Amino acid sequence: MILAVDVQYEDGGGATVAGVLFEDWSDPEPARAVLTHVSEVQDYEPGQFYKRELPCILQLLDAIHESVDLIVVDGYVTLGADDRPGLGMHLYNALQQRIPIIGVAKKAFLDTPPDREILRGDSLKPLYVSGVGVPLTQARDWILAMHGKHRIPTLLKRVDQLCRGSWRP
């Protein structure tokens, strides 16, 4: 199974963490959706985003009983031209480098190499793809193959909506 995850932070200090599981990159609907709540979340620390997000994703993974073969995170695996570790790399290491991670970001990070950009649908605004445990060209191809004719693939939009409470499976 492939798992796409997203986190929505709450004003009270907690977070809602969502995941959608799917079998094929072209799937229009998830096989299963998972939602969990984290009551205490670290404060945002500039340049250390993973410290806030990683514990939330790990808690969601504890609630999943299916075998996960690959995880897609909302963000970067590596940052900038020098490939500094981002959220996805920290997740990969926390999972003992057993599960490949693909990061899909909506905004460019400073010095993001052009080979991380993909255009989907008719959009002129790129998504930024990075990965570990899988070649970048394969990661890009998989994200391009995801269902949906718009910039954001259908299932990545679904996981975002799920954690924001605007979609229920």
Short mmCIF file of N, CA and C in Angstrom, two decimals, residues 86-152:
data_model
loop_
_atom_site.label_atom_id
_atom_site.label_comp_id
_atom_site.label_asym_id
_atom_site.label_seq_id
_atom_site.Cartn_x
_atom_site.Cartn_y
_atom_site.Cartn_z
N GLY A 86 15.19 17.08 5.00
CA GLY A 86 13.89 17.69 5.29
C GLY A 86 13.03 16.68 6.03
N LEU A 87 11.76 17.01 6.16
CA LEU A 87 10.83 16.14 6.87
C LEU A 87 10.90 14.70 6.37
N GLY A 88 10.85 14.50 5.07
CA GLY A 88 10.85 13.15 4.51
C GLY A 88 12.08 12.34 4.86
N MET A 89 13.25 12.98 4.87
CA MET A 89 14.48 12.27 5.22
C MET A 89 14.48 11.89 6.70
N HIS A 90 13.98 12.78 7.55
CA HIS A 90 13.90 12.47 8.98
C HIS A 90 12.91 11.32 9.21
N LEU A 91 11.83 11.28 8.46
CA LEU A 91 10.88 10.18 8.56
C LEU A 91 11.53 8.88 8.09
N TYR A 92 12.22 8.93 6.98
CA TYR A 92 12.92 7.77 6.43
C TYR A 92 13.88 7.18 7.47
N ASN A 93 14.64 8.04 8.12
CA ASN A 93 15.59 7.59 9.14
C ASN A 93 14.87 7.06 10.38
N ALA A 94 13.76 7.69 10.77
CA ALA A 94 13.00 7.22 11.93
C ALA A 94 12.42 5.82 11.68
N LEU A 95 12.17 5.52 10.41
CA LEU A 95 11.65 4.19 10.03
C LEU A 95 12.77 3.22 9.66
N GLN A 96 13.99 3.51 10.12
CA GLN A 96 15.17 2.68 9.87
C GLN A 96 15.41 2.45 8.38
N GLN A 97 15.06 3.43 7.56
CA GLN A 97 15.31 3.42 6.12
C GLN A 97 14.66 2.22 5.43
N ARG A 98 13.53 1.76 5.98
CA ARG A 98 12.83 0.59 5.44
C ARG A 98 11.76 0.95 4.42
N ILE A 99 11.23 2.19 4.49
CA ILE A 99 10.12 2.57 3.62
C ILE A 99 10.53 3.80 2.81
N PRO A 100 10.51 3.71 1.48
CA PRO A 100 10.82 4.88 0.65
C PRO A 100 9.84 6.02 0.94
N ILE A 101 10.33 7.24 0.81
CA ILE A 101 9.52 8.43 1.06
C ILE A 101 9.61 9.34 -0.16
N ILE A 102 8.45 9.86 -0.56
CA ILE A 102 8.39 10.87 -1.60
C ILE A 102 7.78 12.12 -0.98
N GLY A 103 8.42 13.25 -1.22
CA GLY A 103 7.90 14.52 -0.76
C GLY A 103 7.31 15.28 -1.93
N VAL A 104 6.12 15.86 -1.71
CA VAL A 104 5.48 16.70 -2.72
C VAL A 104 5.17 18.03 -2.04
N ALA A 105 5.87 19.07 -2.49
CA ALA A 105 5.70 20.40 -1.91
C ALA A 105 5.03 21.32 -2.91
N LYS A 106 4.25 22.25 -2.38
CA LYS A 106 3.53 23.20 -3.23
C LYS A 106 4.32 24.48 -3.46
N LYS A 107 5.29 24.75 -2.59
CA LYS A 107 6.09 25.97 -2.71
C LYS A 107 7.56 25.63 -2.84
N ALA A 108 8.26 26.44 -3.61
CA ALA A 108 9.70 26.22 -3.79
C ALA A 108 10.44 26.58 -2.51
N PHE A 109 11.42 25.77 -2.19
CA PHE A 109 12.35 26.07 -1.11
C PHE A 109 13.57 26.73 -1.74
N LEU A 110 14.23 27.59 -1.03
CA LEU A 110 15.40 28.30 -1.53
C LEU A 110 16.39 27.32 -2.18
N ASP A 111 16.79 27.61 -3.39
CA ASP A 111 17.77 26.82 -4.14
C ASP A 111 17.29 25.42 -4.51
N THR A 112 15.98 25.23 -4.64
CA THR A 112 15.47 23.93 -5.07
C THR A 112 15.88 23.71 -6.52
N PRO A 113 16.56 22.60 -6.82
CA PRO A 113 17.00 22.34 -8.20
C PRO A 113 15.80 22.21 -9.15
N PRO A 114 15.97 22.67 -10.39
CA PRO A 114 14.87 22.61 -11.37
C PRO A 114 14.38 21.19 -11.66
N ASP A 115 15.22 20.16 -11.46
CA ASP A 115 14.77 18.80 -11.75
C ASP A 115 13.75 18.28 -10.75
N ARG A 116 13.46 19.05 -9.72
CA ARG A 116 12.44 18.66 -8.73
C ARG A 116 11.05 19.15 -9.14
N GLU A 117 10.99 20.01 -10.16
CA GLU A 117 9.71 20.59 -10.58
C GLU A 117 8.97 19.67 -11.55
N ILE A 118 7.66 19.57 -11.33
CA ILE A 118 6.79 18.90 -12.29
C ILE A 118 5.57 19.79 -12.52
N LEU A 119 5.02 19.70 -13.71
CA LEU A 119 3.77 20.39 -14.03
C LEU A 119 2.71 19.34 -14.29
N ARG A 120 1.58 19.49 -13.64
CA ARG A 120 0.46 18.56 -13.82
C ARG A 120 -0.70 19.32 -14.43
N GLY A 121 -1.46 18.60 -15.24
CA GLY A 121 -2.65 19.20 -15.85
C GLY A 121 -2.28 20.42 -16.67
N ASP A 122 -3.13 21.42 -16.61
CA ASP A 122 -2.89 22.66 -17.36
C ASP A 122 -2.18 23.70 -16.50
N SER A 123 -1.79 23.33 -15.30
CA SER A 123 -1.19 24.30 -14.39
C SER A 123 0.19 24.74 -14.87
N LEU A 124 0.46 26.00 -14.71
CA LEU A 124 1.78 26.56 -15.01
C LEU A 124 2.59 26.71 -13.73
N LYS A 125 1.98 26.34 -12.60
CA LYS A 125 2.64 26.41 -11.30
C LYS A 125 3.11 25.01 -10.93
N PRO A 126 4.40 24.83 -10.70
CA PRO A 126 4.91 23.47 -10.46
C PRO A 126 4.64 22.95 -9.05
N LEU A 127 4.72 21.64 -8.95
CA LEU A 127 4.88 20.95 -7.67
C LEU A 127 6.36 20.60 -7.59
N TYR A 128 6.85 20.39 -6.39
CA TYR A 128 8.27 20.10 -6.17
C TYR A 128 8.37 18.71 -5.54
N VAL A 129 9.01 17.80 -6.26
CA VAL A 129 9.08 16.40 -5.85
C VAL A 129 10.50 16.06 -5.43
N SER A 130 10.62 15.41 -4.29
CA SER A 130 11.91 14.90 -3.82
C SER A 130 11.66 13.51 -3.24
N GLY A 131 12.72 12.74 -3.08
CA GLY A 131 12.52 11.39 -2.58
C GLY A 131 13.77 10.76 -2.03
N VAL A 132 13.56 9.67 -1.31
CA VAL A 132 14.65 8.84 -0.80
C VAL A 132 14.17 7.39 -0.84
N GLY A 133 15.07 6.49 -1.24
CA GLY A 133 14.71 5.08 -1.36
C GLY A 133 14.10 4.74 -2.70
N VAL A 134 13.99 5.74 -3.56
CA VAL A 134 13.46 5.58 -4.90
C VAL A 134 14.12 6.64 -5.78
N PRO A 135 14.48 6.32 -7.03
CA PRO A 135 15.10 7.33 -7.90
C PRO A 135 14.16 8.51 -8.12
N LEU A 136 14.73 9.71 -8.21
CA LEU A 136 13.93 10.92 -8.40
C LEU A 136 13.07 10.83 -9.66
N THR A 137 13.63 10.29 -10.75
CA THR A 137 12.84 10.19 -11.98
C THR A 137 11.61 9.32 -11.76
N GLN A 138 11.73 8.24 -10.99
CA GLN A 138 10.59 7.37 -10.70
C GLN A 138 9.58 8.10 -9.83
N ALA A 139 10.05 8.82 -8.82
CA ALA A 139 9.16 9.57 -7.94
C ALA A 139 8.37 10.60 -8.74
N ARG A 140 9.05 11.31 -9.62
CA ARG A 140 8.38 12.31 -10.45
C ARG A 140 7.31 11.64 -11.33
N ASP A 141 7.67 10.52 -11.96
CA ASP A 141 6.73 9.81 -12.84
C ASP A 141 5.49 9.34 -12.06
N TRP A 142 5.70 8.84 -10.84
CA TRP A 142 4.57 8.37 -10.05
C TRP A 142 3.62 9.51 -9.70
N ILE A 143 4.16 10.65 -9.30
CA ILE A 143 3.31 11.79 -8.94
C ILE A 143 2.58 12.30 -10.19
N LEU A 144 3.26 12.30 -11.32
CA LEU A 144 2.60 12.69 -12.57
C LEU A 144 1.48 11.72 -12.94
N ALA A 145 1.64 10.44 -12.58
CA ALA A 145 0.65 9.41 -12.93
C ALA A 145 -0.55 9.39 -11.99
N MET A 146 -0.49 10.14 -10.90
CA MET A 146 -1.61 10.12 -9.95
C MET A 146 -2.89 10.66 -10.60
N HIS A 147 -4.01 10.14 -10.13
CA HIS A 147 -5.31 10.53 -10.64
C HIS A 147 -5.55 12.03 -10.45
N GLY A 148 -6.24 12.60 -11.42
CA GLY A 148 -6.65 14.01 -11.33
C GLY A 148 -6.06 14.81 -12.47
N LYS A 149 -6.85 15.77 -12.94
CA LYS A 149 -6.38 16.56 -14.07
C LYS A 149 -5.86 17.94 -13.65
N HIS A 150 -5.79 18.15 -12.35
CA HIS A 150 -5.32 19.45 -11.86
C HIS A 150 -3.92 19.35 -11.27
N ARG A 151 -3.40 20.47 -10.83
CA ARG A 151 -2.05 20.55 -10.27
C ARG A 151 -1.86 19.57 -9.11
N ILE A 152 -2.82 19.57 -8.19
CA ILE A 152 -2.73 18.69 -7.02
C ILE A 152 -3.46 17.39 -7.34
#
